Coordinates of C-alpha atoms in Angstrom, one line a residue:
M1 CA 0.0 0.0 0.0
S2 CA 2.9 2.3 0.7
L3 CA 4.1 2.2 -2.9
V4 CA 0.6 3.2 -4.2
V5 CA 0.5 6.1 -1.7
Y6 CA 4.0 7.3 -2.6
L7 CA 3.1 7.2 -6.3
A8 CA 0.0 9.3 -5.7
A9 CA 2.1 11.7 -3.6
F10 CA 4.7 12.0 -6.4
V11 CA 2.1 12.8 -9.0
F12 CA 0.4 15.2 -6.6
G13 CA 3.6 17.0 -5.8
M14 CA 4.8 17.3 -9.4
T15 CA 1.8 19.5 -10.2
S16 CA 3.3 22.2 -7.9
V17 CA 6.6 21.9 -9.6
V18 CA 5.0 22.6 -13.0
L19 CA 3.0 25.5 -11.6
F20 CA 6.0 27.1 -9.9
R21 CA 8.6 26.5 -12.6
R22 CA 7.8 29.4 -15.0
P23 CA 8.1 32.3 -14.5
R24 CA 9.7 31.9 -11.1
T25 CA 9.9 35.5 -10.1
A26 CA 6.2 36.1 -10.9
A27 CA 5.2 32.9 -9.2
R28 CA 6.9 34.0 -5.9
R29 CA 4.9 37.2 -5.9
N30 CA 1.5 35.7 -6.8
P31 CA -0.5 34.7 -3.7
L32 CA -2.8 32.5 -5.8
T33 CA 0.1 30.5 -7.2
L34 CA 1.8 30.3 -3.8
S35 CA -1.4 29.1 -2.1
T36 CA -2.0 26.6 -4.9
C37 CA 1.5 25.2 -4.6
A38 CA 1.3 25.1 -0.8
A39 CA -2.0 23.2 -0.9
I40 CA -0.6 20.7 -3.4
V41 CA 2.7 20.2 -1.5
L42 CA 0.9 19.7 1.8
G43 CA -1.5 17.2 0.2
A44 CA 1.5 15.3 -1.1
L45 CA 3.2 15.4 2.3
V46 CA 0.0 14.1 4.0
L47 CA 0.1 11.1 1.6
V48 CA 3.8 10.5 2.3
C49 CA 3.3 10.7 6.1
A50 CA 0.2 8.4 6.1
A51 CA 2.1 5.6 4.3
P52 CA 2.8 2.7 6.7
A53 CA 6.5 2.6 5.7
T54 CA 6.8 6.3 6.7
L55 CA 4.9 5.8 10.0
G56 CA 7.2 2.9 10.9
T57 CA 10.3 4.9 10.1
V58 CA 9.2 8.0 12.0
N59 CA 8.3 5.9 15.1
A60 CA 11.7 4.2 15.0
L61 CA 13.6 7.5 14.6
T62 CA 11.8 9.3 17.4
G63 CA 11.6 6.3 19.7
V64 CA 7.9 7.1 20.4
P65 CA 5.3 4.5 19.5
N66 CA 2.7 6.0 17.1
F67 CA 4.5 9.4 16.9
G68 CA 3.6 9.4 13.2
A69 CA -0.1 9.7 14.1
P70 CA -0.1 13.3 15.4
L71 CA 2.4 14.2 12.7
T72 CA 0.1 12.9 10.0
Y73 CA -3.0 14.3 11.6
G74 CA -1.3 17.7 12.0
M75 CA -0.2 17.6 8.4
L76 CA -3.8 16.8 7.3
S77 CA -5.1 19.7 9.3
A78 CA -2.5 22.0 7.7
Y79 CA -3.6 20.7 4.3
S80 CA -7.2 21.4 5.2
C81 CA -6.3 25.0 6.2
S82 CA -4.3 25.5 3.0
V83 CA -7.3 24.4 0.9
L84 CA -9.4 27.1 2.6
V85 CA -6.7 29.7 2.1
L86 CA -6.5 28.7 -1.6
L87 CA -10.2 29.1 -2.0
I88 CA -10.0 32.5 -0.3
H89 CA -7.3 33.7 -2.8
W90 CA -9.1 32.1 -5.7
R91 CA -12.4 33.8 -4.9
G92 CA -10.6 37.1 -4.5
G93 CA -11.9 40.4 -3.1
S94 CA -10.4 43.3 -1.3
R95 CA -6.9 42.8 0.1
E96 CA -8.0 43.5 3.7
R97 CA -10.9 41.0 3.4
V98 CA -8.7 38.3 2.0
R99 CA -6.0 38.9 4.6
R100 CA -8.6 38.8 7.4
M101 CA -10.1 35.5 6.2
V102 CA -6.7 33.9 5.8
L103 CA -5.7 34.8 9.3
R104 CA -8.9 33.4 10.7
S105 CA -8.4 30.1 8.9
V106 CA -4.8 29.8 10.0
A107 CA -5.6 30.6 13.6
A108 CA -8.5 28.1 13.7
Y109 CA -6.4 25.2 12.3
G110 CA -3.4 26.3 14.3
V111 CA -5.4 25.7 17.5
L112 CA -6.6 22.4 16.0
V113 CA -3.0 21.2 15.4
V114 CA -2.0 22.2 19.0
A115 CA -5.0 20.3 20.4
I116 CA -4.1 17.2 18.4
V117 CA -0.5 17.2 19.8
V118 CA -1.7 17.9 23.4
L119 CA -4.3 15.0 23.3
F120 CA -1.7 12.6 22.0
L121 CA 0.7 13.6 24.8
L122 CA -2.1 12.9 27.3
A123 CA -3.1 9.6 25.9
E124 CA -1.6 6.2 26.5
A125 CA -0.8 4.7 23.1
D126 CA 2.2 2.4 23.7
T127 CA 1.2 -0.2 21.1
E128 CA 2.4 0.7 17.6
R129 CA -0.3 0.6 15.0
L130 CA 0.7 1.4 11.4
T131 CA -2.6 0.8 9.6
D132 CA -5.5 0.6 12.1
L133 CA -4.6 3.2 14.7
D134 CA -8.0 5.0 14.3
T135 CA -10.0 1.9 15.1
Y136 CA -7.6 0.3 17.6
Y137 CA -7.6 3.3 19.8
A138 CA -11.2 4.4 19.1
N139 CA -12.2 3.8 22.7
T140 CA -8.9 5.0 24.4
P141 CA -9.3 8.3 26.3
F142 CA -7.7 11.3 24.7
M143 CA -6.8 9.2 21.6
R144 CA -10.5 9.0 20.9
E145 CA -10.9 12.7 21.1
M146 CA -7.8 13.3 19.0
I147 CA -9.1 11.0 16.2
L148 CA -12.5 12.6 16.2
L149 CA -11.0 16.1 16.3
Y150 CA -8.8 15.6 13.2
L151 CA -11.7 14.0 11.3
L152 CA -14.0 16.9 12.2
G153 CA -11.4 19.5 11.1
H154 CA -10.9 17.9 7.8
S155 CA -14.6 17.4 7.2
A156 CA -15.2 21.1 7.9
A157 CA -12.7 22.1 5.2
M158 CA -14.1 19.6 2.6
L159 CA -17.7 20.8 3.3
V160 CA -16.7 24.4 2.8
M161 CA -14.9 23.4 -0.4
C162 CA -18.0 21.7 -1.7
A163 CA -20.2 24.6 -0.9
V164 CA -17.9 27.1 -2.6
C165 CA -17.5 24.9 -5.7
V166 CA -21.2 24.5 -6.1
K167 CA -22.0 28.2 -5.6
W168 CA -19.1 29.5 -7.7
G169 CA -19.6 26.9 -10.4
R170 CA -22.9 28.6 -11.2
E171 CA -21.2 32.0 -11.8
V172 CA -18.2 31.0 -14.0
G173 CA -17.7 29.0 -17.1
G174 CA -15.0 27.5 -19.3
V175 CA -12.0 25.9 -17.9
L176 CA -12.6 27.4 -14.4
R177 CA -15.9 25.6 -14.1
T178 CA -14.2 22.4 -15.2
G179 CA -11.6 22.9 -12.5
L180 CA -14.3 23.5 -9.9
R181 CA -16.1 20.3 -10.9
L182 CA -12.9 18.3 -10.5
I183 CA -12.4 19.8 -7.1
L184 CA -16.0 19.1 -6.2
V185 CA -15.7 15.4 -7.3
G186 CA -12.5 15.1 -5.3
A187 CA -14.0 16.7 -2.2
L188 CA -17.1 14.5 -2.4
L189 CA -14.9 11.4 -2.8
D190 CA -12.9 12.5 0.2
L191 CA -16.1 13.0 2.3
V192 CA -17.7 9.7 1.3
G193 CA -14.8 7.4 0.5
F194 CA -12.4 8.5 3.2
Q195 CA -14.1 10.4 6.0
L196 CA -17.5 8.5 6.0
A197 CA -15.5 5.2 6.0
K198 CA -13.4 6.4 8.9
Y199 CA -16.4 7.7 10.9
T200 CA -18.3 4.4 10.3
A201 CA -15.4 2.3 11.4
V202 CA -14.8 4.3 14.5
V203 CA -18.5 4.4 15.5
A204 CA -18.7 0.7 14.9
R205 CA -15.9 0.2 17.4
W206 CA -17.8 2.4 19.9
A207 CA -20.8 0.1 19.4
G208 CA -18.7 -3.1 19.8
H209 CA -18.6 -4.1 16.2
D210 CA -15.6 -4.6 13.8
L211 CA -15.7 -2.7 10.5
D212 CA -12.0 -1.9 10.5
F213 CA -11.7 -2.8 6.8
L214 CA -13.5 0.5 6.0
S215 CA -10.7 2.4 7.7
T216 CA -7.7 0.3 6.7
T217 CA -8.6 -1.0 3.2
L218 CA -11.2 1.4 1.7
A219 CA -10.2 4.8 3.1
P220 CA -6.5 5.2 2.0
P221 CA -7.0 4.6 -1.8
M222 CA -10.1 6.8 -1.8
A223 CA -8.1 9.6 -0.1
S224 CA -5.3 9.3 -2.7
L225 CA -7.7 9.4 -5.6
A226 CA -9.6 12.4 -4.0
A227 CA -6.3 14.3 -3.6
L228 CA -5.3 13.7 -7.2
L229 CA -8.7 15.0 -8.5
C230 CA -8.5 18.1 -6.3
S231 CA -4.9 18.7 -7.5
A232 CA -6.0 18.5 -11.1
G233 CA -8.9 20.9 -10.4
F234 CA -6.6 23.4 -8.7
A235 CA -3.9 23.2 -11.4
L236 CA -6.1 23.1 -14.5
P237 CA -7.2 26.8 -14.6
R238 CA -3.6 27.8 -13.9
L239 CA -2.0 25.6 -16.5
Q240 CA -4.6 25.8 -19.3
P241 CA -3.7 29.2 -20.6
S242 CA 0.0 28.3 -20.7
A243 CA -0.7 25.0 -22.3
V244 CA -2.9 26.6 -25.0
A245 CA -0.2 29.2 -25.7
H246 CA 2.5 26.5 -26.1
W247 CA 0.2 24.4 -28.4
R248 CA -0.4 27.4 -30.6
G249 CA 3.3 28.2 -30.5
L250 CA 4.0 24.6 -31.7
A251 CA 1.5 25.0 -34.5
D252 CA 3.0 28.3 -35.7
Y253 CA 6.5 26.8 -35.4
R254 CA 5.6 24.1 -37.8
R255 CA 3.8 26.5 -40.2
L256 CA 6.9 28.6 -40.4
A257 CA 8.9 25.6 -41.6
P258 CA 8.7 26.3 -45.4
L259 CA 9.8 29.9 -44.9
W260 CA 12.6 28.9 -42.5
Y261 CA 14.1 26.3 -44.8
L262 CA 14.0 28.8 -47.7
V263 CA 15.9 31.5 -45.9
R264 CA 17.9 29.8 -43.1
S265 CA 21.2 29.9 -45.1
A266 CA 21.0 33.7 -45.0
S267 CA 20.4 33.9 -41.2
T268 CA 23.2 34.9 -39.0
A269 CA 21.3 34.6 -35.7
P270 CA 23.1 32.5 -33.1
K271 CA 21.8 28.9 -32.8
P272 CA 20.4 27.8 -29.4
P273 CA 21.5 24.5 -27.9
A274 CA 19.6 21.6 -29.4
T275 CA 17.6 20.5 -26.4
W276 CA 14.6 18.2 -26.8
W277 CA 12.8 19.6 -23.8
Q278 CA 12.8 23.2 -25.0
L279 CA 9.3 24.6 -24.8
P280 CA 7.5 25.4 -28.1
Q281 CA 7.2 29.1 -27.3
A282 CA 11.0 29.3 -26.9
R283 CA 11.5 27.5 -30.2
L284 CA 9.0 29.7 -32.0
Q285 CA 10.7 32.8 -30.7
W286 CA 14.1 31.7 -31.9
R287 CA 12.7 30.8 -35.3
E288 CA 10.9 34.1 -35.6
V289 CA 14.0 36.1 -34.8
S290 CA 16.1 34.0 -37.2
I291 CA 13.7 34.5 -40.0
H292 CA 13.6 38.3 -39.5
D293 CA 17.4 38.3 -39.5
A294 CA 17.4 36.3 -42.8
L295 CA 14.8 38.6 -44.4
L296 CA 17.0 41.6 -43.5
A297 CA 20.0 39.9 -45.1
L298 CA 18.1 39.1 -48.3
A299 CA 16.6 42.5 -48.7
P300 CA 19.3 43.7 -51.2
Y301 CA 18.4 40.8 -53.5
F302 CA 14.7 41.7 -53.8
D303 CA 13.8 42.1 -57.4
H304 CA 10.7 44.3 -57.4
R305 CA 10.0 43.6 -61.1
V306 CA 9.3 40.0 -60.1
R307 CA 7.0 41.1 -57.3
E308 CA 5.1 43.5 -59.5
R309 CA 4.6 40.9 -62.3
V310 CA 3.4 38.2 -60.0
R311 CA 1.1 40.7 -58.1
D312 CA -0.5 41.8 -61.4
D313 CA -1.0 38.2 -62.5
A314 CA -2.6 37.3 -59.2
L315 CA -5.0 40.3 -59.3
R316 CA -6.0 39.3 -62.8
A317 CA -6.6 35.8 -61.6
G318 CA -9.2 37.1 -59.2
R319 CA -7.3 37.1 -55.9
S320 CA -7.8 39.8 -53.3
P321 CA -5.2 42.6 -53.0
H322 CA -3.9 41.1 -49.7
E323 CA -3.5 37.6 -51.3
A324 CA -1.9 39.1 -54.3
R325 CA 0.6 40.9 -52.2
L326 CA 1.5 37.8 -50.2
V327 CA 2.0 35.6 -53.3
S328 CA 4.1 38.3 -55.0
E329 CA 6.3 38.7 -51.9
A330 CA 6.7 35.0 -51.7
A331 CA 7.8 34.9 -55.3
M332 CA 10.2 37.8 -54.8
L333 CA 11.7 36.2 -51.6
T334 CA 12.1 32.9 -53.4
D335 CA 14.0 34.6 -56.2
A336 CA 16.1 36.5 -53.7
A337 CA 17.0 33.3 -51.8
R338 CA 18.1 31.7 -55.2
R339 CA 20.2 34.7 -56.1
A340 CA 21.9 34.8 -52.7
A341 CA 22.6 31.0 -52.7
A342 CA 24.1 31.3 -56.2
R343 CA 26.1 34.4 -55.1
E344 CA 24.7 36.4 -58.0
E345 CA 24.8 40.2 -58.0
P346 CA 21.9 42.0 -56.5
P347 CA 19.3 43.2 -59.1
E348 CA 19.5 46.8 -60.2
T349 CA 16.1 47.7 -58.6
P350 CA 17.0 48.8 -55.1
G351 CA 14.2 50.2 -52.9
T352 CA 12.8 50.6 -49.4
Y353 CA 9.9 48.1 -49.8
R354 CA 8.9 46.4 -46.6
L355 CA 7.4 42.9 -46.6
H356 CA 3.9 42.5 -45.0
A357 CA 5.5 40.1 -42.5
T358 CA 7.8 42.9 -41.2
E359 CA 4.9 45.4 -40.8
V360 CA 2.8 43.4 -38.4
S361 CA 3.7 42.3 -34.9
G362 CA 3.8 38.6 -33.8
T363 CA 4.2 35.6 -36.0
G364 CA 0.9 36.1 -38.0
G365 CA 2.6 37.9 -40.9
L366 CA 5.4 35.3 -41.1
V367 CA 2.9 32.5 -41.1
E368 CA 1.0 34.0 -43.9
L369 CA 4.2 34.5 -46.0
A370 CA 5.1 30.8 -45.3
Q371 CA 1.7 29.6 -46.4
A372 CA 2.0 31.8 -49.6
L373 CA 5.1 29.8 -50.6
H374 CA 2.8 26.9 -51.3
R375 CA 0.4 28.8 -53.6
P376 CA 1.1 28.9 -57.3
P377 CA 2.0 32.5 -58.2
A378 CA 0.1 32.3 -61.5
A379 CA 3.3 33.4 -63.2
R380 CA 3.6 34.5 -66.7
D381 CA 6.7 34.5 -68.9
G382 CA 9.5 36.3 -67.1
A383 CA 7.9 35.8 -63.6
A384 CA 9.6 33.8 -60.9
P385 CA 9.3 30.1 -61.8
S386 CA 6.9 28.1 -59.8
S387 CA 9.5 25.4 -59.2
L388 CA 11.3 27.8 -56.9
T389 CA 8.3 27.8 -54.5
G390 CA 7.7 24.1 -55.0
S391 CA 11.2 23.3 -54.0
V392 CA 10.5 24.1 -50.4
S393 CA 7.1 22.5 -50.1
E394 CA 8.5 19.4 -48.5
P395 CA 11.3 20.7 -46.3
E396 CA 14.0 18.4 -44.9
E397 CA 14.1 17.6 -41.2
P398 CA 15.4 20.5 -39.1
H399 CA 19.0 20.4 -38.0
V400 CA 18.5 22.5 -34.9
A401 CA 15.5 22.2 -32.6

């Protein structure tokens, strides 16, 4: 069982690493990111502390039987508090109101943690129990109160979480609503699969019955699954915008491939290290800078007669002025790349013409120019041959990522 719990804790904790990785400076200053990471890390620590292997190690190192119990219960209470703090920051409001509610939550659960430790010190729990402590000591003075107290504290946090998710879920939409639904499912699974099972097993002991399997067999995996669902719900609204941006960046990176393979020999931009894990946005930024550098180097080779002929032919073919401009610029650029590769003299038609791709911000203009390389320029005699554009329609594999 320890291996399963450790695996769940690892997956749980990795979410905070992803959230906190970029940008680090902004993350440290964002209370919402900090509270999200704190809740996820504490949830992972609860799972680690609750594993029988960890409990046995802690008991052996401290020399106190069942010392892992107040440690785990205190950690669970801290996790419950962090969940409430996260919901407070997520909900937002005035700075003073948020600060006041956070302080109240921390104070309440701070008292709860102190009470758990005091009750454990007052109790007589000399027999080590790694998996069934809640039911074994269900009738032991002070241990009974400690067990009930940590369960009630965690239940209060989960009930508040469910209420907030249901109420707020009616007011928002999109990925935020999806995240709230995941949190709600996780909280309900925690309430029913973990806490109700624990309550039932403990009350059964009070009544003289044995339903320990609910506490020892059913509750732990339900708690792990609930924690993972809540983690996904917390992280999804934070990660989705970045994931969408990187997905779009990857798409634009690939769309720029025809243009890049046409002009890359003219680029003098320094090449980044070829790392497979480099994010799409970083790859796109480097490719965009390199293409602009190459366009600047090829500008002296632009033959405006080619551009004008292809533009006129495209207009006569029924294309819009914008499409005609893109196709003519693609033909002129292809001709310029051929001249530069063959080390020919620049044409005798110098000018200050600017490509559409250099007039607009972002990668949109470059993507349009790259796509125009695939379009037949409807060339007449004397225009740039279509074979020049066709030669880059199937680019070779990139040498640098």
